Every structure is written in C-alpha cells, then in structure tokens.
CSV table of C-alpha atoms in Angstrom, one decimal:
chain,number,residue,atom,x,y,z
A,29,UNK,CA,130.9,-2.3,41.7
A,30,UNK,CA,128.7,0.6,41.2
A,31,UNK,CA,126.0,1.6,43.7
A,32,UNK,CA,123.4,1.1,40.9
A,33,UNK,CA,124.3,-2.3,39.8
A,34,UNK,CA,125.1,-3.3,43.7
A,35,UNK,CA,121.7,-2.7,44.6
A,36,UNK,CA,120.2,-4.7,41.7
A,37,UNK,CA,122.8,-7.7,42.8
A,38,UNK,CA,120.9,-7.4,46.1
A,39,UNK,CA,117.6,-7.3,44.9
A,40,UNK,CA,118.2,-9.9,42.7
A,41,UNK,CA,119.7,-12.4,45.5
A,42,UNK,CA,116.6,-11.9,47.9
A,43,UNK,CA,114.3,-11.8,45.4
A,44,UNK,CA,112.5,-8.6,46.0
A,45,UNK,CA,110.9,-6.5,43.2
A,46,UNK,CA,110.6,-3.0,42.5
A,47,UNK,CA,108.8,-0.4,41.1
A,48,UNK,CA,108.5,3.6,40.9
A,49,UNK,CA,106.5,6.6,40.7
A,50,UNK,CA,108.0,10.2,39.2
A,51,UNK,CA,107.7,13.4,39.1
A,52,UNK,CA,110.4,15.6,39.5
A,53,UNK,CA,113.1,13.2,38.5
A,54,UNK,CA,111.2,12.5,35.3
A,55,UNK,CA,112.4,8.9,34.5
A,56,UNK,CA,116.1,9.4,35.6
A,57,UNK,CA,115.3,6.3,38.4
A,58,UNK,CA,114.1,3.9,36.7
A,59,UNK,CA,116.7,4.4,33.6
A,60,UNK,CA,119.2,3.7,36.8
A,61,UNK,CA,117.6,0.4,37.5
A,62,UNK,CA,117.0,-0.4,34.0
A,63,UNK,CA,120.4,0.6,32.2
A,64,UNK,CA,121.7,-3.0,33.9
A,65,UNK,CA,121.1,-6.1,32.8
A,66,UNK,CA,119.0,-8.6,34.7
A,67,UNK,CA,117.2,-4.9,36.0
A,68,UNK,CA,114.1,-7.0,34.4
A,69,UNK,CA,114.0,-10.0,37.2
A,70,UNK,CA,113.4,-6.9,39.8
A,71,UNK,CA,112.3,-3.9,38.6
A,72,UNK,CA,108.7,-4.1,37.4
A,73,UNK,CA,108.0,-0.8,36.0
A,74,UNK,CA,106.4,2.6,36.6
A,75,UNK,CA,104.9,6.4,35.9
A,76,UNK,CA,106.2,9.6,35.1
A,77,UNK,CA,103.2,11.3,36.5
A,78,UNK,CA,104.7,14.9,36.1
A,79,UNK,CA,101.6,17.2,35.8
A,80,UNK,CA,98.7,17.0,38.7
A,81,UNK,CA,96.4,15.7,36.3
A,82,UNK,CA,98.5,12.7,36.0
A,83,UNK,CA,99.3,12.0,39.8
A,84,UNK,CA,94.9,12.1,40.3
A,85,UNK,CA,94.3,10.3,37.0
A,86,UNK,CA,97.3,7.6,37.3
A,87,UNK,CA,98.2,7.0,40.9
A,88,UNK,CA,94.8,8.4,42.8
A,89,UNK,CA,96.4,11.0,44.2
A,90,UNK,CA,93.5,13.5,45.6
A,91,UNK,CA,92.7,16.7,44.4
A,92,UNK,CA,92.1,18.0,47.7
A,93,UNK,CA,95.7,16.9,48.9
A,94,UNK,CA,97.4,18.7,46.2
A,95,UNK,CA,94.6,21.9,46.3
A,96,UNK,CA,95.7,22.4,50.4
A,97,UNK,CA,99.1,21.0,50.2
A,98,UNK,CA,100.6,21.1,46.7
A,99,UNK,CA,102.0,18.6,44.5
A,100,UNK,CA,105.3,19.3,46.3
A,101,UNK,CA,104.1,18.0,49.9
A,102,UNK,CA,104.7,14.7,52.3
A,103,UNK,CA,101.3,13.8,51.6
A,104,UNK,CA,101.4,13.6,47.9
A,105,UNK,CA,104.6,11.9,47.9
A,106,UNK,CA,102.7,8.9,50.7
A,107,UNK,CA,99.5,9.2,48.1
A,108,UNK,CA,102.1,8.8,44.9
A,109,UNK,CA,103.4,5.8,46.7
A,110,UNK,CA,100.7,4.3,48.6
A,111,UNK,CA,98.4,3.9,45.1
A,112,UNK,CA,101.9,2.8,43.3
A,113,UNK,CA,102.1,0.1,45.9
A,114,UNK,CA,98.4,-1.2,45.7
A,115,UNK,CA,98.5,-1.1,41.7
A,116,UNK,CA,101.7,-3.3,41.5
A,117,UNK,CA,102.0,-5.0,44.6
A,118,UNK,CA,105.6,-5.2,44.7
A,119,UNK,CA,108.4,-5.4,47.7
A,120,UNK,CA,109.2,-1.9,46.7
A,121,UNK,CA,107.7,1.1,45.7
A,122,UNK,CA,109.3,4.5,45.5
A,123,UNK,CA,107.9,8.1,44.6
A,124,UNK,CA,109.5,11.4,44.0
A,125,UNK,CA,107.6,15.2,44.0
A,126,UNK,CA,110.3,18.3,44.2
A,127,UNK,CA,111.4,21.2,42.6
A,128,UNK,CA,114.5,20.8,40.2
A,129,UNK,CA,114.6,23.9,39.6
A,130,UNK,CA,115.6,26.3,37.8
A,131,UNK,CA,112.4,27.9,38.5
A,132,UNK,CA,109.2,26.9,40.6
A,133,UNK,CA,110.6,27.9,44.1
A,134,UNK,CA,108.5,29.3,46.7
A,135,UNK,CA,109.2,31.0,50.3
A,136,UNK,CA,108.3,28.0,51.7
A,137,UNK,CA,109.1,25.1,49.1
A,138,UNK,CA,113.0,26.3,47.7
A,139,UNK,CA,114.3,24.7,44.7
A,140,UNK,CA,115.9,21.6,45.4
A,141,UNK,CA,113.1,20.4,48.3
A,142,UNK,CA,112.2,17.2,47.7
A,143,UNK,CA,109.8,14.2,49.0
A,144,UNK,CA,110.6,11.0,48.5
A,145,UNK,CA,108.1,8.0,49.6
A,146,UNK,CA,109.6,4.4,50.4
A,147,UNK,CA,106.9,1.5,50.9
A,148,UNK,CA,108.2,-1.3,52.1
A,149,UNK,CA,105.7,-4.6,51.7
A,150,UNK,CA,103.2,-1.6,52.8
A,151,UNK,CA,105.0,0.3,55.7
A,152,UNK,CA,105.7,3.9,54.4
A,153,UNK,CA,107.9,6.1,54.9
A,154,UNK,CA,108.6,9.9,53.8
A,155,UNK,CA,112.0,11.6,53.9
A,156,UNK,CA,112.1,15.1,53.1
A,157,UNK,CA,115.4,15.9,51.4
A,158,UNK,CA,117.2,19.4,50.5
A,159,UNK,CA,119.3,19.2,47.2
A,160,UNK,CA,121.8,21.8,45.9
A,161,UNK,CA,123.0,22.2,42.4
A,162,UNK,CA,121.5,22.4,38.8
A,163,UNK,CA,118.2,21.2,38.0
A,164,UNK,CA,120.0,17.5,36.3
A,165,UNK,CA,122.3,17.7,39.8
A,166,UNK,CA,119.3,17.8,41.8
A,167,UNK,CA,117.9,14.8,39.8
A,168,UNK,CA,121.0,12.9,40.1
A,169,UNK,CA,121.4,13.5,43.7
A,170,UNK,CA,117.9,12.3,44.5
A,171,UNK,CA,118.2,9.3,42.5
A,172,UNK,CA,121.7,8.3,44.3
A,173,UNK,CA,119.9,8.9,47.4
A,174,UNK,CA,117.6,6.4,46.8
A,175,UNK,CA,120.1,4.1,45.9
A,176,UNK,CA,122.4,4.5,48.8
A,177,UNK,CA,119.1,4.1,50.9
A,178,UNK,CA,117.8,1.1,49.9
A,179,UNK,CA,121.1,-0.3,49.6
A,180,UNK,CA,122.0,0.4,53.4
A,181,UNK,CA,118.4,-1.1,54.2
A,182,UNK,CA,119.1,-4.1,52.2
C-alpha cells in the first residue's frame, strides 16, 4: 500500500479530519489526499495562499510577521497554520511556506528551505526542512515528508 493511501486508511479508522494551507507546494498536498477515494470522509479542504496578500487576507497572517520575518519564516508557517486551524477546526491542520526554487534564494533562506506547520487538536509544531532537487522535487519531497510524518505519528 502506498504511503498516501496508508495514511488516509489511518485517518479514516480513527476518525480524524484534515485540512491544509499552501504556499510553496501550490496544491500538490491536498491533490495527494484527494487523488484517493474516501479522501472526502477526512480531508476537509484548504488554501493556496501563494502571494502575501493572500496569507493576510485568507489565513490572518500579519503584515508585520512577514514585513520582519518574511513569508518564508517559522512564524508565518505557525500563523498559516494557527488561523487554518481556528477557521476549520479540524484534528489536522498543515501549512507549507519555502522556496522551490529555481529562483528566490537568499544568503540566508537557500532554495529548497522550507517551514512546514503541524497543529494537532491545537498543539503546534514547526519543522524546518532543507530539500534538494528541482523546484517539482522539492514539492514532492515536502509533500512525502508530511505523509511519512503524520503517518509515523498516527
């Protein structure tokens, strides 16, 4: 069985429910919980919230974090998710800010640096992860990561 449709089997079985907020993996998680069938009984939706604009308007992410920190930051991942969890109240809510890359890379934030927020019936937690590769590598690596998280929490 595939890690994707694993997870959802586990999901499913203790009843907990989903949901996600994106940036730089653009959609690519939730098509991985939503390309199985019975995704639906879990996973209860999300944003692409790719520009700034979006992550203030959408998930209440502050100006102020993003102005002194930058969309790519531990705090605007833990604002992406903390507002994602509020708004849908679900067992589990996930975020993602990086840089896929090609371009966007600074000294301090290199291509492939990426937050990823967990909040767990309202405990969060922020991982800072490191991916090589292509900009769709990248992507797909930070997706599986999530995968092979939650399904080792689970």
């Amino acid at each position: 069985m595939d890690l994707y449709k694993k997870l959802l089997k586990k999901l499913i079985i203790k009843n907990l429910t989903i949901s996600t907020a994106e940036s730089c993996t653009g959609g690519l998680l939730a098509y991985c919980f939503t390309k199985n069938k019975d995704s639906s009984k879990v996973y209860k939706g999300g944003y692409i919230t790719y520009s700034n604009d979006l992550k203030i308007k959408n998930l209440n992410v502050r100006k102020k974090t993003i102005e002194i920190y930058g969309a790519v930051s531990k705090q605007t991942a833990e604002e992406m998710v903390s507002s994602l969890y509020q708004k849908n109240k679900t067992n589990i809510s996930i975020s993602t800010t990086g840089i896929a890359g090609p371009s966007g890379a600074t000294n301090n934030k290199p291509v492939g640096l990426i937050y990823i927020g967990f909040c767990f019936n309202g405990n969060i937690n922020i991982i800072k992860k490191n991916f090589k590769g292509s900009r769709l590598k990248i992507q797909k690596e930070c997706v599986d990561f999530i995968f092979k998280y939650l399904n080792n929490l689970i």
